[in-house]
């Protein structure tokens, strides 16, 4: 893909799962990649595999170090790091705060650091790994659902605000993907996500197809678009269907994890 060759790319949460798949695809297409992960050993391992540079640490403040590691410029930023936090209003404040910080504010902080240079050059690409939960919802996981709605809203705002100034934005909204995060979703994940789960590489393929078309919404599971349309067209019917899933979850006698979440 000529639009990617020789570009500088940062992928957060790239120690495994979707992030590693994105980093792998960008490297294969000739980009220079900086691999970020909170787990330094995982970041180093992925970077060695790809001939990339590792920039471990918190995704919220990775831009300065990544920019330096890549020679002064970041052309494409993939805000992929995330946490999947289960529970509802009873989940502790710390769980809600972690979900908000990682799933939303890390994206805001990255954009804050990148936009001045991108707007001056008239070019830049921001990729947000959201989730189908950002368009729809996820039973048993209020912090995750709410913050993924926030991540989607922020990506949408970036696109409508800056697209005429050369900034491209993409929101990736998959359902189940075979990652550690899926493994940590418990009964709700087994009910809703596992039956149609895809490999992380399929998510990267969907992103590259969207980039080729300069398309904002990336749907590795195309049926999510139909669900999104149905949700808007007949909200009461859609809520009834989701409540049916909730009742099935309750009847199973299982609950989703309540703790701090599983990093993507």
Short mmCIF file of C-alpha atoms in Angstrom, two decimals:
data_model
loop_
_atom_site.label_atom_id
_atom_site.label_comp_id
_atom_site.label_asym_id
_atom_site.label_seq_id
_atom_site.Cartn_x
_atom_site.Cartn_y
_atom_site.Cartn_z
CA UNK A 1 0.00 0.00 0.00
CA UNK A 2 1.85 3.08 -1.25
CA UNK A 3 0.11 5.41 1.22
CA UNK A 4 1.81 3.51 4.07
CA UNK A 5 5.27 2.79 2.66
CA UNK A 6 8.00 4.69 4.55
CA UNK A 7 5.43 6.29 6.87
CA UNK A 8 6.10 6.38 10.61
CA UNK A 9 3.50 4.50 12.66
CA UNK A 10 2.84 4.13 16.38
CA UNK A 11 0.67 1.27 17.65
CA UNK A 12 -0.26 1.23 21.32
CA UNK A 13 -1.13 -2.00 23.11
CA UNK A 14 0.90 -3.83 20.46
CA UNK A 15 2.41 -6.50 22.67
CA UNK A 16 -0.21 -8.94 21.40
CA UNK A 17 -3.70 -9.28 19.98
CA UNK A 18 -5.09 -6.64 17.65
CA UNK A 19 -2.21 -4.24 18.30
CA UNK A 20 0.44 -6.77 17.29
CA UNK A 21 -1.57 -7.62 14.17
CA UNK A 22 -1.79 -3.96 13.20
CA UNK A 23 1.93 -3.42 13.80
CA UNK A 24 2.74 -6.54 11.79
CA UNK A 25 0.64 -5.40 8.83
CA UNK A 26 2.06 -1.87 8.81
CA UNK A 27 5.61 -3.25 8.93
CA UNK A 28 4.84 -5.69 6.09
CA UNK A 29 3.60 -2.77 3.99
CA UNK A 30 6.91 -0.92 4.43
CA UNK A 31 6.12 1.45 7.29
CA UNK A 32 8.52 2.23 10.13
CA UNK A 33 6.75 1.11 13.27
CA UNK A 34 7.04 1.97 16.95
CA UNK A 35 5.57 -0.74 19.18
CA UNK A 36 4.07 0.46 22.46
CA UNK A 37 2.82 -1.69 25.31
CA UNK A 38 2.59 -1.29 29.07
CA UNK A 39 4.41 -4.63 29.30
CA UNK A 40 7.97 -3.82 28.19
CA UNK A 41 8.88 -7.46 27.50
CA UNK A 42 5.91 -7.86 25.15
CA UNK A 43 6.72 -4.61 23.36
CA UNK A 44 10.33 -5.69 22.87
CA UNK A 45 9.29 -9.12 21.61
CA UNK A 46 6.90 -7.72 18.99
CA UNK A 47 9.43 -5.09 17.93
CA UNK A 48 12.20 -7.69 17.45
CA UNK A 49 9.87 -9.85 15.36
CA UNK A 50 9.05 -6.94 13.04
CA UNK A 51 12.36 -5.11 12.93
CA UNK A 52 10.55 -2.22 14.62
CA UNK A 53 11.42 -0.06 17.62
CA UNK A 54 9.94 -0.68 21.06
CA UNK A 55 8.58 2.26 23.06
CA UNK A 56 7.16 0.65 26.20
CA UNK A 57 5.12 2.50 28.80
CA UNK A 58 1.77 4.16 29.34
CA UNK A 59 -0.10 4.80 26.08
CA UNK A 60 -1.27 8.16 27.44
CA UNK A 61 2.13 9.81 27.11
CA UNK A 62 3.89 7.74 24.45
CA UNK A 63 3.92 10.34 21.66
CA UNK A 64 7.14 12.25 22.58
CA UNK A 65 9.21 9.07 23.02
CA UNK A 66 7.74 7.47 19.88
CA UNK A 67 8.36 10.60 17.84
CA UNK A 68 12.00 10.64 18.93
CA UNK A 69 12.41 6.90 18.24
CA UNK A 70 11.00 7.36 14.73
CA UNK A 71 13.26 10.25 13.82
CA UNK A 72 11.05 13.18 14.73
CA UNK A 73 7.76 12.46 12.97
CA UNK A 74 4.63 10.37 13.57
CA UNK A 75 2.49 10.01 10.46
CA UNK A 76 -0.03 7.43 11.70
CA UNK A 77 -1.12 6.81 15.28
CA UNK A 78 -3.08 3.69 16.24
CA UNK A 79 -4.79 4.22 19.60
CA UNK A 80 -5.30 0.54 20.25
CA UNK A 81 -4.54 -0.02 23.96
CA UNK A 82 -7.68 -0.73 25.94
CA UNK A 83 -9.13 -2.42 28.99
CA UNK A 84 -12.27 -4.53 29.16
CA UNK A 85 -13.88 -3.76 32.49
CA UNK A 86 -16.97 -5.70 33.57
CA UNK A 87 -19.74 -4.91 36.01
CA UNK A 88 -22.33 -2.17 36.32
CA UNK A 89 -22.81 0.82 38.61
CA UNK A 90 -21.57 -1.34 41.49
CA UNK A 91 -18.10 -1.61 39.91
CA UNK A 92 -15.62 0.37 42.04
CA UNK A 93 -14.67 3.90 41.07
CA UNK A 94 -11.14 2.69 40.35
CA UNK A 95 -12.45 0.36 37.64
CA UNK A 96 -14.52 3.13 36.06
CA UNK A 97 -11.56 5.53 36.22
CA UNK A 98 -9.20 3.01 34.63
CA UNK A 99 -11.63 2.35 31.78
CA UNK A 100 -12.11 6.07 31.20
CA UNK A 101 -8.39 6.81 31.33
CA UNK A 102 -7.27 4.02 28.99
CA UNK A 103 -10.23 3.76 26.62
CA UNK A 104 -10.88 7.49 26.16
CA UNK A 105 -8.37 9.88 27.69
CA UNK A 106 -5.34 8.12 26.23
CA UNK A 107 -6.84 8.90 22.80
CA UNK A 108 -7.45 12.51 23.76
CA UNK A 109 -3.91 12.97 25.04
CA UNK A 110 -2.40 11.43 21.92
CA UNK A 111 -4.47 13.67 19.66
CA UNK A 112 -3.51 16.71 21.74
CA UNK A 113 0.17 15.91 21.19
CA UNK A 114 -0.13 15.06 17.49
CA UNK A 115 -2.59 17.56 16.06
CA UNK A 116 -0.42 20.71 16.06
CA UNK A 117 2.21 19.07 13.83
CA UNK A 118 -0.35 17.31 11.66
CA UNK A 119 -2.35 20.47 11.07
CA UNK A 120 0.82 22.39 10.21
CA UNK A 121 1.76 19.72 7.64
CA UNK A 122 -1.80 19.19 6.47
CA UNK A 123 -1.53 15.42 6.92
CA UNK A 124 -1.95 12.78 9.61
CA UNK A 125 -3.91 9.61 10.31
CA UNK A 126 -5.52 8.64 13.64
CA UNK A 127 -6.77 5.07 14.06
CA UNK A 128 -8.97 4.34 17.07
CA UNK A 129 -9.62 0.74 18.08
CA UNK A 130 -13.10 1.17 19.51
CA UNK A 131 -15.27 -1.99 19.57
CA UNK A 132 -18.73 -2.90 18.40
CA UNK A 133 -19.65 -1.97 21.98
CA UNK A 134 -18.97 1.64 21.02
CA UNK A 135 -21.72 1.48 18.40
CA UNK A 136 -24.01 -0.90 20.27
CA UNK A 137 -23.28 -2.02 23.86
CA UNK A 138 -21.97 -5.04 25.76
CA UNK A 139 -24.09 -6.91 28.29
CA UNK A 140 -22.50 -7.21 31.72
CA UNK A 141 -19.88 -4.52 31.13
CA UNK A 142 -21.07 -0.97 31.78
CA UNK A 143 -17.62 0.68 32.20
CA UNK A 144 -16.44 -0.89 28.96
CA UNK A 145 -19.59 -0.01 27.02
CA UNK A 146 -19.76 3.58 28.25
CA UNK A 147 -16.09 4.35 27.61
CA UNK A 148 -16.11 2.70 24.20
CA UNK A 149 -19.05 4.92 23.29
CA UNK A 150 -16.80 7.79 24.37
CA UNK A 151 -13.90 6.56 22.25
CA UNK A 152 -16.17 6.33 19.21
CA UNK A 153 -17.60 9.80 19.85
CA UNK A 154 -14.10 11.28 20.09
CA UNK A 155 -12.96 9.63 16.85
CA UNK A 156 -16.11 10.85 15.12
CA UNK A 157 -15.50 14.38 16.41
CA UNK A 158 -11.90 14.34 15.18
CA UNK A 159 -13.04 13.26 11.72
CA UNK A 160 -15.78 15.83 11.28
CA UNK A 161 -13.58 18.61 12.65
CA UNK A 162 -10.32 18.04 10.76
CA UNK A 163 -10.94 16.00 7.62
CA UNK A 164 -10.88 19.12 5.42
CA UNK A 165 -7.43 19.91 6.85
CA UNK A 166 -5.86 16.62 5.79
CA UNK A 167 -6.46 14.53 8.91
CA UNK A 168 -7.86 11.04 8.27
CA UNK A 169 -9.57 9.18 11.11
CA UNK A 170 -10.72 5.56 11.33
CA UNK A 171 -12.80 3.87 14.04
CA UNK A 172 -12.36 0.09 14.21
CA UNK A 173 -15.45 -1.57 15.68
CA UNK A 174 -15.08 -5.37 15.81
CA UNK A 175 -17.12 -7.83 17.83
CA UNK A 176 -15.23 -10.83 19.22
CA UNK A 177 -11.55 -11.11 18.35
CA UNK A 178 -9.43 -14.02 19.56
CA UNK A 179 -7.25 -12.15 22.05
CA UNK A 180 -6.52 -12.22 25.77
CA UNK A 181 -9.29 -9.65 26.21
CA UNK A 182 -11.87 -12.03 24.75
CA UNK A 183 -10.64 -14.77 27.06
CA UNK A 184 -11.32 -12.49 30.02
CA UNK A 185 -14.92 -11.61 29.16
CA UNK A 186 -16.40 -14.65 30.88
CA UNK A 187 -19.95 -15.83 30.31
CA UNK A 188 -21.04 -12.67 28.50
CA UNK A 189 -18.23 -13.07 25.99
CA UNK A 190 -19.05 -16.74 25.47
CA UNK A 191 -22.69 -15.83 24.84
CA UNK A 192 -22.24 -12.82 22.57
CA UNK A 193 -18.71 -12.72 21.16
CA UNK A 194 -17.10 -16.14 20.93
CA UNK A 195 -19.44 -17.70 18.31
CA UNK A 196 -18.37 -15.20 15.62
CA UNK A 197 -14.86 -14.38 16.88
CA UNK A 198 -12.22 -13.65 14.25
CA UNK A 199 -8.42 -13.60 14.24
CA UNK A 200 -6.59 -10.30 14.91
CA UNK A 201 -5.15 -10.35 11.38
CA UNK A 202 -8.69 -9.99 10.00
CA UNK A 203 -9.01 -6.73 11.90
CA UNK A 204 -5.84 -5.42 10.27
CA UNK A 205 -7.19 -6.47 6.86
CA UNK A 206 -10.40 -4.54 7.52
CA UNK A 207 -8.46 -1.43 8.51
CA UNK A 208 -6.34 -1.49 5.38
CA UNK A 209 -9.43 -1.88 3.21
CA UNK A 210 -10.94 1.17 4.93
CA UNK A 211 -7.75 3.19 4.50
CA UNK A 212 -7.69 2.38 0.79
CA UNK A 213 -11.22 3.81 0.55
CA UNK A 214 -10.59 6.65 3.05
CA UNK A 215 -13.55 5.28 5.01
CA UNK A 216 -14.08 6.27 8.65
CA UNK A 217 -16.00 3.26 9.96
CA UNK A 218 -14.11 -0.05 9.99
CA UNK A 219 -16.34 -3.10 10.51
CA UNK A 220 -14.39 -6.37 10.64
CA UNK A 221 -17.77 -7.98 11.37
CA UNK A 222 -19.98 -6.46 8.61
CA UNK A 223 -23.16 -7.48 10.44
CA UNK A 224 -22.39 -4.82 13.06
CA UNK A 225 -23.47 -2.25 10.48
CA UNK A 226 -26.87 -3.91 10.26
CA UNK A 227 -27.21 -3.97 14.06
CA UNK A 228 -26.24 -0.30 14.22
CA UNK A 229 -28.90 0.57 11.64
CA UNK A 230 -31.53 -1.48 13.47
CA UNK A 231 -30.61 0.19 16.76
CA UNK A 232 -31.24 3.63 15.27
CA UNK A 233 -34.35 2.66 13.29
CA UNK A 234 -36.22 0.89 16.11
CA UNK A 235 -34.54 1.50 19.44
CA UNK A 236 -37.27 -0.14 21.50
CA UNK A 237 -37.05 -3.38 19.53
CA UNK A 238 -33.25 -3.36 19.74
CA UNK A 239 -33.32 -2.79 23.52
CA UNK A 240 -35.79 -5.64 23.86
CA UNK A 241 -33.43 -7.93 22.00
CA UNK A 242 -30.49 -6.92 24.15
CA UNK A 243 -32.56 -7.41 27.29
CA UNK A 244 -33.27 -10.93 26.06
CA UNK A 245 -29.51 -11.53 25.97
CA UNK A 246 -29.20 -10.09 29.47
CA UNK A 247 -31.84 -12.51 30.76
CA UNK A 248 -30.05 -15.44 29.13
CA UNK A 249 -26.85 -14.34 30.86
CA UNK A 250 -28.61 -14.18 34.22
CA UNK A 251 -30.21 -17.58 33.70
CA UNK A 252 -26.78 -19.08 33.08
CA UNK A 253 -25.91 -18.18 36.67
CA UNK A 254 -22.60 -16.64 35.54
CA UNK A 255 -21.26 -13.14 35.82
CA UNK A 256 -18.68 -11.17 33.90
CA UNK A 257 -15.39 -10.15 35.57
CA UNK A 258 -15.75 -7.23 37.98
CA UNK A 259 -12.09 -6.35 38.36
CA UNK A 260 -9.80 -3.87 36.71
CA UNK A 261 -10.12 -5.39 33.28
CA UNK A 262 -8.01 -7.24 30.77
CA UNK A 263 -5.69 -5.17 28.56
CA UNK A 264 -6.14 -5.59 24.82
#
